[in-house]
């Protein structure tokens, strides 16, 4: 294991040992005294082993500190690492962020302050930072009614220096911006205010400009006892510039969005809801030369339109509940070019035609209904139906992605409660999917998929004993449309079961046993005769058992879990055995077995001081090997030599995870 892997494991073990005493208690207060908090610190830390050679760590620190009665400091520190010890150097990603805001109240609504910001990413070798001075003012707006206590406006001006380093260049320059937020009641009879926010910032970093603009507004109004409406408007613009060879690339993104929501209660048990949104995003990739002798890149733009409307009707009574939903989504995107390279009309038209190939229109129509019937207080029957159609259209004849995708789903679920803390569930369902390419060049990929679902389950919890068992069997038959593609037909059967057993020995001691089994069989399907020929089978067993012991005290509570976990995956298939060099391949039925097993430990600590520690360790022994038996006849496919099938591996990998959350507050 590399040094960083050993360091992660060292942190994990030390945290286990020191968990009980690492929380700092809050200073005791006098009875009846409730002072205002002076400082607050939120710390979260997580380290874990992601894979055989990959480790991840994230540390996040949020803080708030009142320096004086008029001064306040807020800060955030973040580090995130992802390492792979096989690399040279052993690194994948390493990011850092630091942010601090210091404010000083001057009186009469005025406020001054400063802001520091720093970001670094080692993956793309970038660093950016800024120092900004702030001057703000807030005041109450003239109330239209005596009950208006919220109407106010806030203004913030900020300016300073910005810094950015990337691609071997270091740029610095002025940065400035403005933020305005208001909350106001539009008229005297209003019960909900209008919220408006305007934000803009700009940084001139040498030859590059970074700019962002945000304008948002929200208003909700209750018309009467039966109807309520809400309107949201927004505009966002972002300009980011970066270096490309010989040019500065400008990515300009502009988005206009609106959303209208209306809720109407038709009767005591019937309601209607309408959600409608329109989003108009656009993006431009623009280039300008750093030197007169450099060759510029072609400017590219696209315009997009996104429409989403959802209409929903709900009906509810004591024994019957019904819901009907209609949803329509449409997305259109069109590309265009600027003649910034002074191309001849014929060459410009050729380039534009090449970009228009990517133009696309997607339309999705969805109908969904759900009916729930309660024949008795302890039983419920639910019927769910869904019908969806996706249509993809491309104006260009060279784009062959025009297709229709349809999906129909019908699902029936029954849930019942019986005497003796016994509950049962049963769900059956069917799906029908059709995938059709419109143009002949892709029609060989057309297929129809039929799926069947069967999901029984029960829960039995008499006293200290608890048993939960669930099963899910689904079968898929995928059939190609063309007669020449029938060898690609597939039948897929998946059976998954979960068993969860627990027994409460004492109020602080719990015994658990969990078992999960998943079997996936893939076969070649002869649809006219409805016959299958097995191709591949994967069976997974996951068994985990343990004993959990808890403790409680005046400073907090703890728990320790000791157990064992066994995970095995077996892949069954056919292969060829090469008995001798250059010999005839013999058919064998091959099993590839992967086993992961070892003791499983977990520890948790929760204190009254706001400290939480969660740790786990799976001392996993990983082994892989082959088993096979010879079959009749010959086989032309993947082949193995006897020495390859006799090869086995065995390694020890400690999989660990540690998570710490610490909330620290202090009072004067």
XYZ file of C-alpha atoms in Angstrom:
668
model
C 0.000 0.000 0.000
C 1.314 3.475 -0.837
C 2.008 6.188 1.730
C -1.316 7.939 1.145
C -3.229 4.669 1.558
C -1.378 4.017 4.818
C -2.138 7.584 5.937
C -5.848 7.103 5.318
C -5.822 3.876 7.324
C -3.845 5.556 10.130
C -6.419 8.366 10.382
C -9.178 5.766 10.508
C -7.588 3.770 13.357
C -6.706 6.876 15.406
C -10.282 8.158 15.054
C -11.614 4.835 16.360
C -9.384 5.022 19.429
C -10.003 8.684 20.258
C -13.684 8.852 19.320
C -15.050 8.863 22.826
C -13.114 11.899 23.950
C -12.600 14.058 20.892
C -15.760 16.150 21.287
C -15.322 19.444 23.142
C -18.260 20.118 25.480
C -20.008 23.460 25.421
C -19.411 25.711 28.411
C -22.099 25.308 31.051
C -24.745 28.032 31.373
C -26.683 29.293 34.345
C -30.266 28.041 34.604
C -32.694 30.329 32.793
C -29.913 32.145 30.919
C -30.257 32.108 27.106
C -27.466 34.297 25.673
C -26.944 34.888 21.956
C -24.352 32.619 20.311
C -20.977 34.273 19.791
C -19.385 31.730 17.439
C -20.355 28.600 15.564
C -18.184 26.048 13.795
C -19.449 23.227 11.585
C -16.835 20.624 10.661
C -17.440 17.636 8.407
C -14.777 15.131 7.421
C -15.077 11.967 5.365
C -12.384 9.546 4.240
C -12.954 6.194 2.589
C -11.460 3.585 0.349
C -13.303 3.733 -2.965
C -11.668 0.830 -4.806
C -8.761 -1.559 -4.703
C -6.259 1.282 -5.137
C -8.408 4.431 -4.876
C -8.973 6.610 -1.797
C -11.162 9.679 -1.307
C -11.201 12.405 1.323
C -13.314 15.520 1.831
C -13.022 18.096 4.597
C -15.497 20.967 4.928
C -15.301 23.646 7.611
C -17.942 26.355 8.058
C -17.545 29.017 10.693
C -19.197 32.132 12.048
C -17.555 34.378 14.655
C -18.746 37.609 16.210
C -15.620 39.687 16.752
C -17.398 42.587 18.448
C -20.952 43.804 18.779
C -20.689 45.316 15.271
C -18.233 42.993 13.511
C -18.932 39.538 12.165
C -16.737 36.976 10.360
C -17.985 34.082 8.244
C -15.639 31.616 6.557
C -15.512 28.301 4.719
C -12.622 25.938 4.012
C -12.944 22.933 1.721
C -10.503 20.298 0.524
C -11.369 17.321 -1.649
C -8.931 14.628 -2.744
C -9.225 11.517 -4.875
C -6.070 9.430 -5.172
C -5.117 6.299 -7.081
C -1.942 4.721 -5.749
C -1.184 3.093 -9.101
C -0.519 6.439 -10.785
C 2.825 8.130 -11.173
C 2.437 10.401 -9.294
C -0.409 8.733 -7.329
C -2.985 11.438 -7.957
C -6.353 11.843 -9.635
C -7.927 15.003 -8.247
C -7.038 17.556 -5.603
C -9.239 20.631 -5.060
C -9.118 23.399 -2.447
C -11.483 26.268 -1.640
C -11.276 29.075 0.926
C -13.817 31.839 1.453
C -14.078 34.533 4.150
C -16.511 37.433 4.647
C -15.912 40.153 7.235
C -18.647 42.733 7.877
C -18.817 45.854 10.045
C -22.093 47.630 10.878
C -21.701 51.384 10.640
C -25.175 52.384 11.788
C -28.303 53.819 10.120
C -28.494 50.841 7.768
C -24.921 51.108 6.451
C -22.503 48.203 6.459
C -18.890 47.804 5.281
C -16.765 44.733 4.867
C -14.349 42.718 2.811
C -14.401 39.352 1.110
C -11.616 36.885 0.286
C -11.980 33.955 -2.087
C -9.514 31.324 -3.319
C -9.888 28.168 -5.441
C -7.296 25.697 -6.683
C -7.661 22.585 -8.821
C -4.649 20.422 -9.382
C -6.334 18.312 -12.075
C -6.463 21.178 -14.599
C -3.683 23.275 -12.995
C -5.823 26.327 -12.224
C -5.814 28.827 -9.360
C -8.149 31.755 -8.895
C -8.742 34.249 -6.119
C -10.199 37.643 -5.331
C -10.209 40.318 -2.655
C -13.275 42.541 -2.647
C -14.208 45.465 -0.456
C -17.946 45.797 0.261
C -20.277 48.671 1.101
C -23.925 47.933 1.781
C -27.081 49.747 2.781
C -30.502 48.425 3.731
C -33.692 50.230 4.698
C -37.344 49.543 5.262
C -39.724 50.354 2.454
C -42.843 52.363 3.154
C -45.465 49.835 4.346
C -48.835 49.853 2.591
C -50.551 48.217 5.560
C -50.023 48.089 9.307
C -49.278 44.350 9.148
C -46.390 44.852 6.692
C -43.187 44.123 8.636
C -41.123 42.601 5.832
C -40.837 45.164 3.029
C -37.210 46.229 2.699
C -34.432 46.804 0.181
C -30.734 45.947 0.359
C -27.921 47.344 -1.816
C -24.339 46.071 -1.885
C -21.443 47.495 -3.900
C -18.167 45.588 -4.013
C -14.848 46.015 -5.787
C -11.261 44.893 -5.577
C -8.706 42.686 -7.305
C -9.059 39.333 -9.029
C -6.411 36.743 -9.887
C -6.469 33.722 -12.206
C -3.702 31.350 -13.300
C -4.084 28.620 -15.939
C -2.397 27.293 -19.052
C 0.934 28.704 -17.883
C -0.455 32.271 -17.687
C -1.086 34.454 -14.670
C -3.583 37.284 -14.981
C -4.761 39.889 -12.489
C -7.046 42.880 -12.703
C -9.921 44.812 -11.150
C -13.124 43.077 -10.112
C -16.366 44.814 -9.154
C -20.085 44.213 -8.905
C -23.498 45.131 -7.505
C -26.266 43.249 -5.706
C -29.800 44.500 -5.036
C -32.506 42.528 -3.219
C -35.995 43.728 -2.382
C -39.034 42.312 -0.628
C -42.211 44.341 -1.099
C -45.987 43.948 -1.045
C -47.430 45.169 -4.364
C -50.694 46.546 -2.943
C -52.495 46.938 0.342
C -54.521 43.737 0.071
C -51.525 41.499 -0.700
C -50.780 38.610 1.632
C -47.571 37.502 -0.117
C -44.647 39.792 -1.024
C -42.755 40.123 -4.299
C -39.099 39.076 -4.089
C -36.628 40.588 -6.579
C -32.881 40.001 -6.792
C -30.355 41.635 -9.123
C -26.725 40.572 -9.137
C -23.834 41.461 -11.415
C -20.067 41.009 -11.272
C -17.197 41.581 -13.698
C -13.472 40.792 -13.594
C -10.962 42.219 -16.086
C -8.111 39.712 -16.009
C -5.630 40.981 -18.585
C -6.919 40.026 -22.028
C -9.757 38.020 -20.511
C -13.091 39.110 -19.029
C -15.228 37.132 -16.614
C -18.756 38.403 -16.151
C -21.965 37.172 -14.535
C -25.451 38.689 -14.344
C -28.507 37.373 -12.512
C -32.007 38.847 -12.349
C -34.740 36.914 -10.532
C -38.258 37.630 -9.350
C -40.917 35.563 -7.580
C -44.501 36.346 -6.629
C -47.225 34.132 -5.195
C -50.804 35.245 -4.708
C -53.864 33.649 -3.170
C -56.884 34.826 -5.145
C -59.537 33.269 -2.922
C -60.135 30.197 -0.791
C -59.942 27.981 -3.873
C -57.094 29.201 -6.082
C -53.428 30.190 -5.728
C -50.994 31.312 -8.400
C -47.232 31.797 -8.505
C -44.995 33.452 -11.106
C -41.219 33.136 -11.338
C -39.079 35.101 -13.809
C -35.353 34.830 -14.273
C -32.455 35.864 -16.453
C -28.897 34.579 -16.186
C -25.891 35.543 -18.218
C -22.400 34.165 -17.808
C -19.273 35.091 -19.734
C -16.173 32.951 -19.185
C -12.952 33.310 -21.149
C -10.020 30.931 -21.382
C -6.922 30.465 -23.488
C -6.718 28.196 -26.523
C -3.707 28.087 -28.869
C -3.272 31.601 -30.281
C -6.740 32.745 -29.182
C -8.923 33.661 -26.265
C -12.066 31.530 -26.156
C -15.197 33.215 -24.887
C -18.116 31.058 -23.769
C -21.203 33.232 -23.528
C -24.266 31.645 -21.916
C -27.608 33.453 -21.659
C -30.809 31.987 -20.264
C -34.289 33.481 -19.956
C -36.721 31.431 -17.854
C -40.299 31.804 -16.697
C -42.511 29.520 -14.660
C -46.220 29.833 -13.966
C -47.972 27.670 -11.379
C -51.686 27.613 -10.637
C -53.453 25.502 -8.016
C -57.251 25.370 -7.968
C -59.479 23.420 -5.596
C -62.564 22.443 -7.580
C -64.335 20.917 -4.571
C -63.546 19.693 -1.093
C -61.934 16.522 -2.471
C -60.934 17.537 -5.999
C -57.941 19.739 -6.877
C -56.197 20.825 -10.059
C -52.561 21.894 -10.438
C -50.859 23.371 -13.480
C -47.086 23.874 -13.783
C -45.784 25.558 -16.942
C -42.259 26.671 -17.702
C -40.419 28.117 -20.677
C -36.621 28.251 -20.791
C -34.671 29.910 -23.598
C -30.956 29.110 -23.222
C -28.345 30.133 -25.759
C -24.612 29.612 -25.923
C -21.905 31.110 -28.096
C -18.273 30.028 -28.518
C -16.445 33.135 -29.703
C -12.724 33.582 -30.391
C -10.378 36.518 -30.718
C -6.707 36.398 -31.638
C -3.969 37.113 -29.114
C -1.639 38.235 -31.925
C -2.271 39.515 -35.441
C -0.365 36.633 -37.012
C -2.398 33.944 -35.208
C -5.165 32.092 -37.031
C -8.557 32.501 -35.388
C -11.105 29.743 -34.743
C -14.596 29.675 -36.216
C -17.297 31.210 -33.975
C -20.146 28.852 -33.128
C -23.589 29.498 -31.598
C -26.727 27.618 -30.767
C -30.220 28.656 -29.667
C -32.400 26.376 -27.620
C -36.033 26.365 -26.540
C -37.355 24.218 -23.705
C -41.075 23.986 -22.973
C -42.471 21.954 -20.092
C -46.122 21.812 -19.052
C -47.638 19.527 -16.429
C -51.357 19.301 -15.639
C -52.515 17.251 -12.673
C -55.953 16.382 -11.269
C -56.378 14.721 -7.870
C -59.508 13.241 -6.324
C -59.620 11.913 -2.792
C -62.243 10.276 -0.624
C -62.271 7.923 2.342
C -61.935 4.782 0.212
C -60.878 6.054 -3.201
C -57.961 8.199 -4.364
C -57.305 9.055 -7.995
C -54.596 11.034 -9.791
C -54.294 11.872 -13.493
C -51.239 13.664 -14.926
C -50.419 14.988 -18.370
C -46.872 16.144 -19.079
C -45.469 17.545 -22.323
C -41.826 18.496 -22.844
C -40.239 19.934 -25.968
C -36.622 20.855 -26.656
C -35.400 22.507 -29.866
C -31.759 23.335 -30.629
C -30.425 25.101 -33.706
C -26.773 25.847 -34.555
C -25.316 28.759 -36.497
C -21.931 30.299 -37.397
C -20.439 33.771 -37.554
C -18.289 34.733 -40.514
C -15.440 35.917 -38.292
C -12.869 34.226 -40.573
C -14.053 36.148 -43.670
C -14.915 32.981 -45.585
C -16.264 33.066 -49.091
C -20.050 32.611 -49.311
C -19.733 29.069 -50.672
C -17.297 27.944 -47.962
C -19.409 29.632 -45.273
C -22.528 27.845 -46.480
C -20.669 24.517 -46.472
C -19.497 25.096 -42.905
C -22.989 26.121 -41.777
C -24.521 23.028 -43.376
C -22.011 20.905 -41.476
C -23.111 22.464 -38.177
C -26.831 22.262 -38.973
C -26.500 18.489 -38.992
C -26.605 18.704 -35.179
C -29.963 20.550 -35.101
C -32.472 18.513 -33.140
C -36.040 18.555 -31.819
C -37.214 16.318 -28.983
C -40.866 15.994 -27.974
C -42.005 13.902 -25.006
C -45.653 13.229 -24.166
C -46.505 11.490 -20.894
C -49.835 10.310 -19.508
C -49.872 8.862 -16.001
C -52.753 7.789 -13.778
C -52.901 6.194 -10.348
C -55.953 4.734 -8.608
C -55.907 3.580 -4.973
C -58.814 1.698 -3.441
C -59.151 0.984 0.285
C -61.724 -1.830 0.551
C -60.894 -2.249 4.255
C -58.887 -0.117 6.692
C -56.004 -2.631 6.647
C -55.838 -3.274 2.894
C -55.017 -1.096 -0.116
C -55.094 -1.822 -3.822
C -53.212 0.513 -6.216
C -53.296 0.534 -10.012
C -50.676 2.595 -11.857
C -50.637 3.217 -15.595
C -48.136 5.121 -17.716
C -47.916 5.900 -21.426
C -44.971 7.867 -22.827
C -43.865 8.778 -26.333
C -40.527 10.381 -27.252
C -40.022 11.695 -30.774
C -36.619 12.838 -31.981
C -36.531 14.799 -35.265
C -33.480 16.184 -37.068
C -33.983 18.519 -40.057
C -30.756 17.413 -41.737
C -30.870 14.418 -44.052
C -27.341 13.475 -42.958
C -28.390 13.012 -39.332
C -29.771 9.510 -38.916
C -30.915 9.809 -35.296
C -34.610 10.386 -36.082
C -36.496 7.900 -33.932
C -39.598 7.194 -31.858
C -39.485 5.634 -28.403
C -42.727 4.512 -26.792
C -43.271 3.011 -23.364
C -46.426 1.603 -21.754
C -46.538 0.466 -18.132
C -49.307 -1.142 -16.063
C -48.663 -2.049 -12.406
C -50.994 -3.459 -9.742
C -49.961 -3.388 -6.070
C -51.736 -4.841 -3.052
C -50.681 -4.156 0.548
C -52.324 -5.736 3.563
C -51.905 -5.733 7.321
C -52.821 -8.775 9.369
C -52.961 -9.702 13.015
C -49.752 -10.427 14.850
C -47.687 -7.590 13.284
C -47.757 -9.388 9.916
C -47.818 -7.397 6.649
C -47.799 -8.620 3.075
C -47.305 -6.938 -0.294
C -47.730 -8.185 -3.818
C -47.038 -6.279 -7.030
C -47.376 -7.427 -10.633
C -46.630 -5.324 -13.666
C -45.936 -5.309 -17.344
C -44.063 -2.970 -19.680
C -44.023 -2.644 -23.440
C -41.246 -0.595 -25.080
C -40.711 0.087 -28.753
C -37.616 1.695 -30.270
C -37.922 2.691 -33.937
C -35.440 4.590 -36.132
C -37.250 6.490 -38.869
C -34.463 6.505 -41.474
C -33.568 3.273 -43.232
C -29.834 3.484 -42.497
C -30.475 2.839 -38.781
C -33.557 0.639 -39.025
C -31.498 -2.467 -38.192
C -31.424 -1.235 -34.586
C -35.231 -1.237 -34.226
C -36.483 -3.518 -31.475
C -39.414 -4.243 -29.187
C -38.928 -4.957 -25.499
C -41.491 -6.744 -23.316
C -41.029 -6.863 -19.547
C -42.916 -8.668 -16.787
C -42.541 -7.942 -13.050
C -43.534 -10.012 -10.023
C -42.760 -8.620 -6.538
C -44.055 -10.430 -3.437
C -42.917 -9.607 0.075
C -43.841 -9.752 3.734
C -42.835 -8.276 7.087
C -43.282 -10.011 10.436
C -42.343 -8.171 13.625
C -43.780 -9.869 16.743
C -42.102 -8.299 19.740
C -38.318 -8.450 19.733
C -38.113 -10.463 16.533
C -38.337 -8.880 13.063
C -38.212 -10.516 9.649
C -38.529 -8.682 6.328
C -38.458 -10.594 3.064
C -38.792 -9.160 -0.452
C -38.526 -10.736 -3.893
C -38.386 -9.231 -7.356
C -38.526 -11.261 -10.547
C -38.491 -9.469 -13.880
C -38.227 -10.950 -17.335
C -37.300 -9.042 -20.484
C -37.733 -10.206 -24.073
C -35.959 -7.963 -26.592
C -36.837 -8.773 -30.199
C -35.317 -7.108 -33.276
C -37.668 -6.058 -36.065
C -35.552 -7.174 -39.019
C -35.423 -10.870 -39.910
C -31.674 -10.587 -40.562
C -31.057 -9.338 -36.980
C -32.752 -12.177 -35.104
C -29.444 -13.454 -33.725
C -29.369 -10.285 -31.557
C -32.630 -11.165 -29.793
C -32.107 -11.519 -26.075
C -34.029 -12.901 -23.111
C -33.014 -11.577 -19.710
C -34.269 -13.020 -16.420
C -33.373 -11.418 -13.091
C -34.360 -12.761 -9.690
C -33.461 -10.712 -6.636
C -34.340 -11.508 -3.054
C -33.567 -9.768 0.228
C -33.896 -11.216 3.722
C -33.457 -8.967 6.760
C -33.639 -10.593 10.192
C -33.110 -8.902 13.547
C -33.586 -9.825 17.194
C -33.502 -7.347 20.089
C -31.660 -9.243 22.828
C -31.711 -6.307 25.270
C -32.636 -2.621 24.906
C -28.986 -1.916 24.035
C -28.093 -5.100 22.144
C -29.310 -6.028 18.653
C -28.564 -9.112 16.554
C -28.902 -8.749 12.742
C -28.576 -10.997 9.720
C -28.954 -9.737 6.133
C -28.874 -11.788 2.954
C -29.171 -10.631 -0.662
C -29.157 -12.920 -3.675
C -29.268 -11.770 -7.284
C -29.349 -14.021 -10.319
C -29.120 -12.658 -13.867
C -29.555 -15.033 -16.809
C -29.006 -13.843 -20.391
C -29.930 -16.050 -23.319
C -30.364 -16.061 -27.083
C -34.089 -15.796 -27.857
C -35.929 -17.554 -30.658
C -39.070 -15.418 -30.589
C -41.250 -17.335 -33.145
C -40.765 -20.593 -31.212
C -40.352 -18.841 -27.846
C -37.213 -20.752 -26.947
C -34.050 -19.659 -25.170
C -30.427 -20.747 -25.437
C -28.412 -19.708 -22.334
C -25.421 -17.470 -22.990
C -24.340 -16.074 -19.641
C -25.426 -16.341 -16.010
C -24.238 -14.256 -13.056
C -25.173 -15.183 -9.480
C -24.308 -12.955 -6.512
C -24.604 -13.840 -2.805
C -24.182 -11.175 -0.112
C -24.412 -12.368 3.505
C -23.736 -10.104 6.483
C -24.367 -10.747 10.155
C -23.407 -8.978 13.312
C -24.076 -7.941 16.881
C -24.663 -4.294 17.770
C -24.066 -3.042 21.315
C -25.051 0.451 22.435
C -24.175 2.633 25.419
C -25.765 5.822 26.708
C -24.427 8.361 29.146
C -24.735 12.005 30.180
C -22.288 13.099 27.442
C -23.839 11.137 24.581
C -24.413 7.680 23.187
C -22.226 5.166 21.370
C -22.651 1.901 19.538
C -20.293 -0.820 18.335
C -21.138 -3.407 15.707
C -19.060 -6.552 15.231
C -19.876 -8.905 12.387
C -18.775 -10.804 9.319
C -19.567 -10.247 5.647
C -19.331 -12.726 2.780
C -19.800 -11.661 -0.862
C -19.501 -14.041 -3.780
C -20.105 -13.506 -7.495
C -20.151 -16.403 -9.943
C -20.262 -15.951 -13.698
C -21.339 -18.985 -15.732
C -20.691 -19.270 -19.465
C -19.280 -21.349 -22.256
C -15.679 -21.202 -23.465
C -13.059 -23.263 -25.296
C -10.188 -25.176 -23.696
C -6.919 -25.433 -25.642
C -5.535 -28.734 -24.383
C -2.409 -28.488 -26.578
C -0.814 -25.756 -28.644
C -2.510 -25.702 -32.018
C -5.002 -28.373 -30.883
C -8.758 -28.482 -31.365
C -10.668 -26.261 -28.896
C -12.896 -28.312 -26.574
C -16.187 -26.992 -25.212
C -16.151 -26.290 -21.451
C -18.705 -24.894 -19.045
C -16.730 -22.202 -17.241
C -17.341 -20.559 -13.876
C -15.436 -17.451 -12.814
C -15.699 -16.998 -9.034
C -14.893 -13.825 -7.092
C -15.103 -13.951 -3.287
C -14.835 -11.083 -0.824
C -15.068 -11.932 2.852
C -13.803 -10.800 6.219
C -14.748 -9.274 9.588
C -16.906 -6.157 9.500
C -16.624 -3.528 12.260
C -18.601 -0.321 12.743
C -18.556 2.310 15.481
C -20.773 5.361 16.048
C -20.539 8.158 18.581
C -23.081 10.943 19.183
C -22.439 13.486 21.936
C -24.552 16.209 23.468
C -21.881 18.695 22.384
C -22.809 18.265 18.718
C -20.174 15.711 17.739
C -20.969 12.710 15.518
C -18.518 10.018 14.434
C -19.367 7.131 12.113
C -16.708 4.595 11.157
C -16.670 1.202 9.471
C -13.975 -1.281 8.535
C -14.306 -4.343 6.325
C -11.081 -6.358 6.439
C -11.748 -7.934 3.075
C -9.936 -10.928 1.658
C -10.363 -10.950 -2.124
C -9.831 -14.159 -4.067
C -10.565 -15.040 -7.700
C -10.358 -18.440 -9.411
C -11.885 -20.558 -12.203
C -13.825 -23.812 -12.178
C -14.906 -25.724 -15.273
C -16.117 -29.016 -16.646
C -15.839 -30.354 -20.159
C -18.829 -30.556 -22.457
C -19.582 -32.528 -25.615
C -18.382 -31.252 -28.975
C -16.262 -28.338 -30.073
C -16.649 -24.598 -29.450
C -15.515 -21.572 -31.439
C -15.265 -18.623 -29.074
C -13.218 -17.321 -26.188
C -10.477 -19.840 -25.456
C -8.253 -20.512 -22.422
C -5.148 -22.570 -21.789
C -5.129 -24.977 -18.806
C -2.524 -22.896 -16.966
C -4.763 -19.811 -17.267
C -7.693 -21.615 -15.674
C -5.474 -22.914 -12.874
C -4.375 -19.402 -11.944
C -5.847 -17.892 -8.744
C -5.328 -14.626 -6.879
C -5.623 -13.819 -3.190
C -5.207 -10.364 -1.614
C -6.162 -8.520 1.571
C -7.837 -5.117 1.212
C -9.032 -3.145 4.269
C -12.081 -1.189 3.060
C -12.765 1.607 5.525
C -14.891 4.722 5.862
C -14.843 7.442 8.483
C -17.271 10.376 8.711
C -17.110 13.152 11.310
C -19.619 15.943 11.841
C -18.842 18.419 14.595
C -21.008 21.372 15.563
C -19.237 23.606 18.064
C -20.825 26.694 19.576
C -19.536 28.982 22.321
C -21.123 31.755 24.374
C -19.719 34.733 26.211
